[in-house]
Amino acid sequence: SQTIHQWPATLVQPVGSPLSLECTVEGTSNPNLYWYRQAAGRGLQLLFYSVGIGQISSEVPQNLSASRPQDRQFILSSKKLLLSDSGFYLCAWRSAGQGRQPQHFGDGTRLSIL
Amino acid sequence: GQQVMQIPQYQHVQEGEDFTTYCNSSTTLSNIQWYKQRPGGHPVFLIQLVKSGEVKKQKRLTFQFGEAKKNSSLHITATQTTDVGTYFCAGSGGYQKVTFGIGTKLQVIP
């Protein structure tokens, strides 16, 4: 069966520090991968999605970036964190297709910027 | 771009009362999905609706997809404390991404 792993679960970082969040999927190949951010009490904001290795689509201009170095690995990065980057970051995968597959979410990373 | 609006944002109900959340899209959808996020957890897929006018049931939950495939609703009959959480609709126009509604946070008062 397919599983998704996301780490770390919680992270406290100072303003201006770098960031690297990692997400891996097992049990499937060529999945679509997604990074979302959820501010406290808010909805899900799509940040990036990828349909294949090295392919990244950015939804919101910001100081974050994403990379997909391997088929089932998705990384969210920043060179310098801002206070506004605080939130709950969720990685998700979905079987490749025309949008009729459900998304499966990881447990998320709670990021606090001090 | 595609927008998915969801109301209400918050709903408090007495245990045993019914609850409904509504979802409207600015464009015709290929399908709509519903997710539930428990407090402190991640969204979990509940169901997907594909056909115009489709109605699906999961125990006390009833999901509807509008005839024009631009709106949807989730109705919970006789809420229980286990229903607490945020319910999201997510619409797809047939491409690689879905657009999530802002979610409806349900509180059930015992």
GROMACS .gro file of N, CA and C in nm, chain A:
model
  342
    1SER      N    1   0.084  -0.119   0.000
    1SER     CA    2   0.000   0.000   0.000
    1SER      C    3   0.088   0.125   0.000
    2GLN      N    4   0.027   0.235  -0.039
    2GLN     CA    5   0.104   0.359  -0.050
    2GLN      C    6   0.110   0.432   0.084
    3THR      N    7   0.224   0.491   0.109
    3THR     CA    8   0.240   0.571   0.230
    3THR      C    9   0.312   0.699   0.196
    4ILE      N   10   0.290   0.800   0.274
    4ILE     CA   11   0.357   0.928   0.257
    4ILE      C   12   0.421   0.967   0.389
    5HIS      N   13   0.546   1.007   0.381
    5HIS     CA   14   0.620   1.046   0.501
    5HIS      C   15   0.662   1.191   0.487
    6GLN      N   16   0.643   1.265   0.591
    6GLN     CA   17   0.676   1.406   0.590
    6GLN      C   18   0.747   1.438   0.721
    7TRP      N   19   0.857   1.509   0.712
    7TRP     CA   20   0.930   1.547   0.834
    7TRP      C   21   1.004   1.677   0.816
    8PRO      N   22   1.033   1.746   0.932
    8PRO     CA   23   0.998   1.705   1.067
    8PRO      C   24   0.850   1.735   1.097
    9ALA      N   25   0.803   1.689   1.209
    9ALA     CA   26   0.664   1.714   1.248
    9ALA      C   27   0.647   1.857   1.298
   10THR      N   28   0.745   1.907   1.371
   10THR     CA   29   0.742   2.044   1.419
   10THR      C   30   0.880   2.105   1.400
   11LEU      N   31   0.881   2.236   1.382
   11LEU     CA   32   1.007   2.305   1.359
   11LEU      C   33   0.994   2.448   1.406
   12VAL      N   34   1.093   2.493   1.481
   12VAL     CA   35   1.098   2.632   1.525
   12VAL      C   36   1.226   2.691   1.469
   13GLN      N   37   1.211   2.796   1.390
   13GLN     CA   38   1.326   2.855   1.323
   13GLN      C   39   1.329   3.006   1.343
   14PRO      N   40   1.448   3.064   1.350
   14PRO     CA   41   1.456   3.211   1.359
   14PRO      C   42   1.435   3.275   1.222
   15VAL      N   43   1.388   3.398   1.225
   15VAL     CA   44   1.375   3.475   1.101
   15VAL      C   45   1.511   3.481   1.031
   16GLY      N   46   1.509   3.464   0.900
   16GLY     CA   47   1.631   3.474   0.823
   16GLY      C   48   1.706   3.344   0.806
   17SER      N   49   1.662   3.240   0.876
   17SER     CA   50   1.731   3.111   0.866
   17SER      C   51   1.677   3.035   0.743
   18PRO      N   52   1.753   2.934   0.697
   18PRO     CA   53   1.705   2.855   0.583
   18PRO      C   54   1.607   2.748   0.627
   19LEU      N   55   1.540   2.687   0.528
   19LEU     CA   56   1.441   2.585   0.557
   19LEU      C   57   1.453   2.472   0.457
   20SER      N   58   1.433   2.352   0.505
   20SER     CA   59   1.422   2.237   0.416
   20SER      C   60   1.325   2.137   0.477
   21LEU      N   61   1.213   2.118   0.410
   21LEU     CA   62   1.113   2.019   0.452
   21LEU      C   63   1.110   1.910   0.346
   22GLU      N   64   1.105   1.786   0.391
   22GLU     CA   65   1.112   1.675   0.297
   22GLU      C   66   0.987   1.588   0.304
   23CYS      N   67   0.951   1.536   0.189
   23CYS     CA   68   0.833   1.451   0.176
   23CYS      C   69   0.869   1.336   0.083
   24THR      N   70   0.838   1.214   0.124
   24THR     CA   71   0.861   1.100   0.036
   24THR      C   72   0.736   1.013   0.032
   25VAL      N   73   0.717   0.952  -0.080
   25VAL     CA   74   0.602   0.865  -0.102
   25VAL      C   75   0.653   0.725  -0.134
   26GLU      N   76   0.587   0.625  -0.080
   26GLU     CA   77   0.625   0.487  -0.108
   26GLU      C   78   0.506   0.411  -0.163
   27GLY      N   79   0.535   0.313  -0.244
   27GLY     CA   80   0.430   0.224  -0.291
   27GLY      C   81   0.360   0.269  -0.417
   28THR      N   82   0.411   0.373  -0.482
   28THR     CA   83   0.353   0.419  -0.607
   28THR      C   84   0.463   0.480  -0.691
   29SER      N   85   0.440   0.491  -0.819
   29SER     CA   86   0.541   0.554  -0.904
   29SER      C   87   0.477   0.667  -0.984
   30ASN      N   88   0.562   0.767  -1.015
   30ASN     CA   89   0.520   0.885  -1.090
   30ASN      C   90   0.395   0.953  -1.032
   31PRO      N   91   0.394   0.974  -0.902
   31PRO     CA   92   0.277   1.044  -0.847
   31PRO      C   93   0.283   1.192  -0.876
   32ASN      N   94   0.168   1.258  -0.871
   32ASN     CA   95   0.166   1.404  -0.864
   32ASN      C   96   0.191   1.440  -0.718
   33LEU      N   97   0.274   1.542  -0.697
   33LEU     CA   98   0.309   1.581  -0.561
   33LEU      C   99   0.274   1.727  -0.537
   34TYR      N  100   0.237   1.758  -0.415
   34TYR     CA  101   0.186   1.891  -0.382
   34TYR      C  102   0.242   1.938  -0.248
   35TRP      N  103   0.266   2.069  -0.240
   35TRP     CA  104   0.292   2.134  -0.111
   35TRP      C  105   0.182   2.237  -0.088
   36TYR      N  106   0.123   2.229   0.032
   36TYR     CA  107   0.023   2.326   0.074
   36TYR      C  108   0.070   2.393   0.203
   37ARG      N  109   0.017   2.513   0.226
   37ARG     CA  110   0.036   2.578   0.354
   37ARG      C  111  -0.101   2.611   0.410
   38GLN      N  112  -0.113   2.590   0.540
   38GLN     CA  113  -0.238   2.620   0.608
   38GLN      C  114  -0.206   2.710   0.726
   39ALA      N  115  -0.246   2.838   0.715
   39ALA     CA  116  -0.229   2.929   0.828
   39ALA      C  117  -0.332   2.892   0.934
   40ALA      N  118  -0.307   2.933   1.057
   40ALA     CA  119  -0.393   2.895   1.170
   40ALA      C  120  -0.539   2.929   1.139
   41GLY      N  121  -0.625   2.829   1.146
   41GLY     CA  122  -0.767   2.850   1.125
   41GLY      C  123  -0.806   2.884   0.983
   42ARG      N  124  -0.718   2.861   0.890
   42ARG     CA  125  -0.745   2.897   0.751
   42ARG      C  126  -0.750   2.775   0.660
   43GLY      N  127  -0.778   2.800   0.534
   43GLY     CA  128  -0.787   2.693   0.438
   43GLY      C  129  -0.651   2.651   0.385
   44LEU      N  130  -0.654   2.569   0.283
   44LEU     CA  131  -0.531   2.514   0.225
   44LEU      C  132  -0.488   2.598   0.106
   45GLN      N  133  -0.369   2.649   0.114
   45GLN     CA  134  -0.315   2.729   0.004
   45GLN      C  135  -0.213   2.645  -0.071
   46LEU      N  136  -0.239   2.620  -0.198
   46LEU     CA  137  -0.145   2.543  -0.279
   46LEU      C  138  -0.022   2.627  -0.308
   47LEU      N  139   0.095   2.573  -0.275
   47LEU     CA  140   0.220   2.644  -0.298
   47LEU      C  141   0.288   2.595  -0.427
   48PHE      N  142   0.307   2.465  -0.437
   48PHE     CA  143   0.376   2.407  -0.552
   48PHE      C  144   0.312   2.271  -0.585
   49TYR      N  145   0.321   2.234  -0.711
   49TYR     CA  146   0.288   2.097  -0.745
   49TYR      C  147   0.381   2.050  -0.855
   50SER      N  148   0.393   1.918  -0.864
   50SER     CA  149   0.487   1.859  -0.959
   50SER      C  150   0.426   1.734  -1.020
   51VAL      N  151   0.440   1.724  -1.151
   51VAL     CA  152   0.386   1.606  -1.220
   51VAL      C  153   0.498   1.510  -1.261
   52GLY      N  154   0.623   1.546  -1.231
   52GLY     CA  155   0.733   1.457  -1.265
   52GLY      C  156   0.865   1.511  -1.213
   53ILE      N  157   0.968   1.429  -1.222
   53ILE     CA  158   1.100   1.469  -1.173
   53ILE      C  159   1.144   1.599  -1.240
   54GLY      N  160   1.188   1.692  -1.157
   54GLY     CA  161   1.239   1.818  -1.208
   54GLY      C  162   1.133   1.916  -1.256
   55GLN      N  163   1.007   1.875  -1.254
   55GLN     CA  164   0.898   1.962  -1.300
   55GLN      C  165   0.827   2.024  -1.179
   56ILE      N  166   0.833   2.155  -1.168
   56ILE     CA  167   0.772   2.225  -1.056
   56ILE      C  168   0.686   2.338  -1.109
   57SER      N  169   0.563   2.344  -1.060
   57SER     CA  170   0.475   2.456  -1.092
   57SER      C  171   0.451   2.534  -0.963
   58SER      N  172   0.473   2.664  -0.970
   58SER     CA  173   0.457   2.750  -0.855
   58SER      C  174   0.325   2.823  -0.863
   59GLU      N  175   0.251   2.820  -0.754
   59GLU     CA  176   0.120   2.884  -0.753
   59GLU      C  177   0.122   3.023  -0.692
   60VAL      N  178   0.211   3.045  -0.601
   60VAL     CA  179   0.211   3.172  -0.528
   60VAL      C  180   0.354   3.226  -0.523
   61PRO      N  181   0.378   3.347  -0.574
   61PRO     CA  182   0.514   3.403  -0.567
   61PRO      C  183   0.552   3.431  -0.422
   62GLN      N  184   0.668   3.387  -0.381
   62GLN     CA  185   0.708   3.402  -0.242
   62GLN      C  186   0.854   3.364  -0.230
   63ASN      N  187   0.903   3.359  -0.109
   63ASN     CA  188   1.044   3.326  -0.090
   63ASN      C  189   1.066   3.178  -0.068
   64LEU      N  190   0.969   3.096  -0.105
   64LEU     CA  191   0.985   2.952  -0.096
   64LEU      C  192   1.012   2.894  -0.233
   65SER      N  193   1.076   2.778  -0.233
   65SER     CA  194   1.099   2.707  -0.359
   65SER      C  195   1.077   2.558  -0.334
   66ALA      N  196   1.058   2.485  -0.440
   66ALA     CA  197   1.038   2.340  -0.427
   66ALA      C  198   1.125   2.269  -0.529
   67SER      N  199   1.160   2.147  -0.497
   67SER     CA  200   1.238   2.065  -0.590
   67SER      C  201   1.192   1.922  -0.582
   68ARG      N  202   1.210   1.851  -0.691
   68ARG     CA  203   1.173   1.709  -0.696
   68ARG      C  204   1.293   1.635  -0.756
   69PRO      N  205   1.390   1.604  -0.673
   69PRO     CA  206   1.512   1.539  -0.725
   69PRO      C  207   1.492   1.393  -0.763
   70GLN      N  208   1.394   1.329  -0.704
   70GLN     CA  209   1.363   1.189  -0.738
   70GLN      C  210   1.213   1.175  -0.756
   71ASP      N  211   1.173   1.066  -0.815
   71ASP     CA  212   1.032   1.047  -0.851
   71ASP      C  213   0.938   1.062  -0.732
   72ARG      N  214   0.980   1.011  -0.614
   72ARG     CA  215   0.890   1.011  -0.501
   72ARG      C  216   0.941   1.098  -0.386
   73GLN      N  217   1.017   1.199  -0.419
   73GLN     CA  218   1.072   1.289  -0.318
   73GLN      C  219   1.041   1.433  -0.357
   74PHE      N  220   0.987   1.506  -0.261
   74PHE     CA  221   0.949   1.644  -0.285
   74PHE      C  222   1.001   1.727  -0.170
   75ILE      N  223   1.072   1.834  -0.202
   75ILE     CA  224   1.138   1.913  -0.099
   75ILE      C  225   1.092   2.058  -0.109
   76LEU      N  226   1.062   2.115   0.006
   76LEU     CA  227   1.024   2.257   0.014
   76LEU      C  228   1.138   2.331   0.084
   77SER      N  229   1.184   2.440   0.024
   77SER     CA  230   1.300   2.508   0.077
   77SER      C  231   1.279   2.659   0.083
   78SER      N  232   1.364   2.720   0.164
   78SER     CA  233   1.373   2.864   0.165
   78SER      C  234   1.516   2.902   0.204
   79LYS      N  235   1.565   3.010   0.146
   79LYS     CA  236   1.699   3.055   0.183
   79LYS      C  237   1.694   3.144   0.307
   80LYS      N  238   1.584   3.219   0.321
   80LYS     CA  239   1.570   3.310   0.435
   80LYS      C  240   1.424   3.316   0.476
   81LEU      N  241   1.391   3.260   0.590
   81LEU     CA  242   1.253   3.257   0.636
   81LEU      C  243   1.205   3.394   0.684
   82LEU      N  244   1.077   3.418   0.659
   82LEU     CA  245   1.011   3.538   0.707
   82LEU      C  246   0.911   3.500   0.816
   83LEU      N  247   0.872   3.597   0.897
   83LEU     CA  248   0.771   3.569   1.000
   83LEU      C  249   0.644   3.514   0.938
   84SER      N  250   0.610   3.565   0.822
   84SER     CA  251   0.486   3.525   0.755
   84SER      C  252   0.491   3.382   0.702
   85ASP      N  253   0.606   3.318   0.711
   85ASP     CA  254   0.617   3.178   0.665
   85ASP      C  255   0.567   3.079   0.769
   86SER      N  256   0.533   3.126   0.885
   86SER     CA  257   0.478   3.037   0.988
   86SER      C  258   0.350   2.972   0.938
   87GLY      N  259   0.331   2.848   0.977
   87GLY     CA  260   0.208   2.780   0.937
   87GLY      C  261   0.225   2.630   0.941
   88PHE      N  262   0.123   2.564   0.893
   88PHE     CA  263   0.120   2.418   0.888
   88PHE      C  264   0.140   2.377   0.743
   89TYR      N  265   0.249   2.309   0.716
   89TYR     CA  266   0.285   2.272   0.579
   89TYR      C  267   0.250   2.126   0.555
   90LEU      N  268   0.176   2.106   0.450
   90LEU     CA  269   0.128   1.972   0.418
   90LEU      C  270   0.176   1.930   0.280
   91CYS      N  271   0.227   1.810   0.275
   91CYS     CA  272   0.263   1.748   0.148
   91CYS      C  273   0.153   1.650   0.111
   92ALA      N  274   0.125   1.637  -0.015
   92ALA     CA  275   0.022   1.543  -0.059
   92ALA      C  276   0.064   1.478  -0.189
   93TRP      N  277   0.013   1.359  -0.214
   93TRP     CA  278   0.036   1.293  -0.342
   93TRP      C  279  -0.096   1.247  -0.400
   94ARG      N  280  -0.091   1.226  -0.531
   94ARG     CA  281  -0.209   1.175  -0.600
   94ARG      C  282  -0.161   1.096  -0.720
   95SER      N  283  -0.234   0.992  -0.753
   95SER     CA  284  -0.199   0.916  -0.873
   95SER      C  285  -0.212   1.006  -0.994
   96ALA      N  286  -0.123   0.994  -1.088
   96ALA     CA  287  -0.127   1.076  -1.209
   96ALA      C  288  -0.254   1.049  -1.286
   97GLY      N  289  -0.312   1.153  -1.342
   97GLY     CA  290  -0.436   1.135  -1.416
   97GLY      C  291  -0.493   1.270  -1.451
   98GLN      N  292  -0.622   1.273  -1.476
   98GLN     CA  293  -0.685   1.397  -1.515
   98GLN      C  294  -0.763   1.460  -1.402
   99GLY      N  295  -0.715   1.449  -1.281
   99GLY     CA  296  -0.776   1.519  -1.170
   99GLY      C  297  -0.886   1.444  -1.101
  100ARG      N  298  -0.903   1.316  -1.131
  100ARG     CA  299  -1.011   1.244  -1.068
  100ARG      C  300  -0.964   1.150  -0.958
  101GLN      N  301  -0.845   1.172  -0.912
  101GLN     CA  302  -0.792   1.091  -0.804
  101GLN      C  303  -0.789   1.172  -0.676
  102PRO      N  304  -0.816   1.110  -0.562
  102PRO     CA  305  -0.808   1.185  -0.436
  102PRO      C  306  -0.664   1.215  -0.400
  103GLN      N  307  -0.647   1.317  -0.321
  103GLN     CA  308  -0.515   1.350  -0.269
  103GLN      C  309  -0.498   1.285  -0.131
  104HIS      N  310  -0.376   1.240  -0.106
  104HIS     CA  311  -0.344   1.178   0.022
  104HIS      C  312  -0.237   1.263   0.089
  105PHE      N  313  -0.268   1.307   0.210
  105PHE     CA  314  -0.183   1.402   0.278
  105PHE      C  315  -0.091   1.335   0.378
  106GLY      N  316   0.029   1.397   0.394
  106GLY     CA  317   0.116   1.358   0.502
  106GLY      C  318   0.067   1.420   0.632
  107ASP      N  319   0.139   1.390   0.740
  107ASP     CA  320   0.097   1.438   0.872
  107ASP      C  321   0.124   1.586   0.893
  108GLY      N  322   0.204   1.646   0.805
  108GLY     CA  323   0.227   1.789   0.813
  108GLY      C  324   0.344   1.828   0.901
  109THR      N  325   0.393   1.950   0.877
  109THR     CA  326   0.500   2.010   0.958
  109THR      C  327   0.448   2.142   1.012
  110ARG      N  328   0.452   2.157   1.144
  110ARG     CA  329   0.412   2.284   1.205
  110ARG      C  330   0.538   2.369   1.218
  111LEU      N  331   0.541   2.477   1.143
  111LEU     CA  332   0.658   2.564   1.138
  111LEU      C  333   0.629   2.694   1.212
  112SER      N  334   0.712   2.725   1.308
  112SER     CA  335   0.700   2.850   1.382
  112SER      C  336   0.825   2.932   1.359
  113ILE      N  337   0.806   3.055   1.321
  113ILE     CA  338   0.919   3.144   1.296
  113ILE      C  339   0.926   3.246   1.409
  114LEU      N  340   1.042   3.256   1.470
  114LEU     CA  341   1.058   3.348   1.584
  114LEU      C  342   1.137   3.472   1.547
   0.00000   0.00000   0.00000
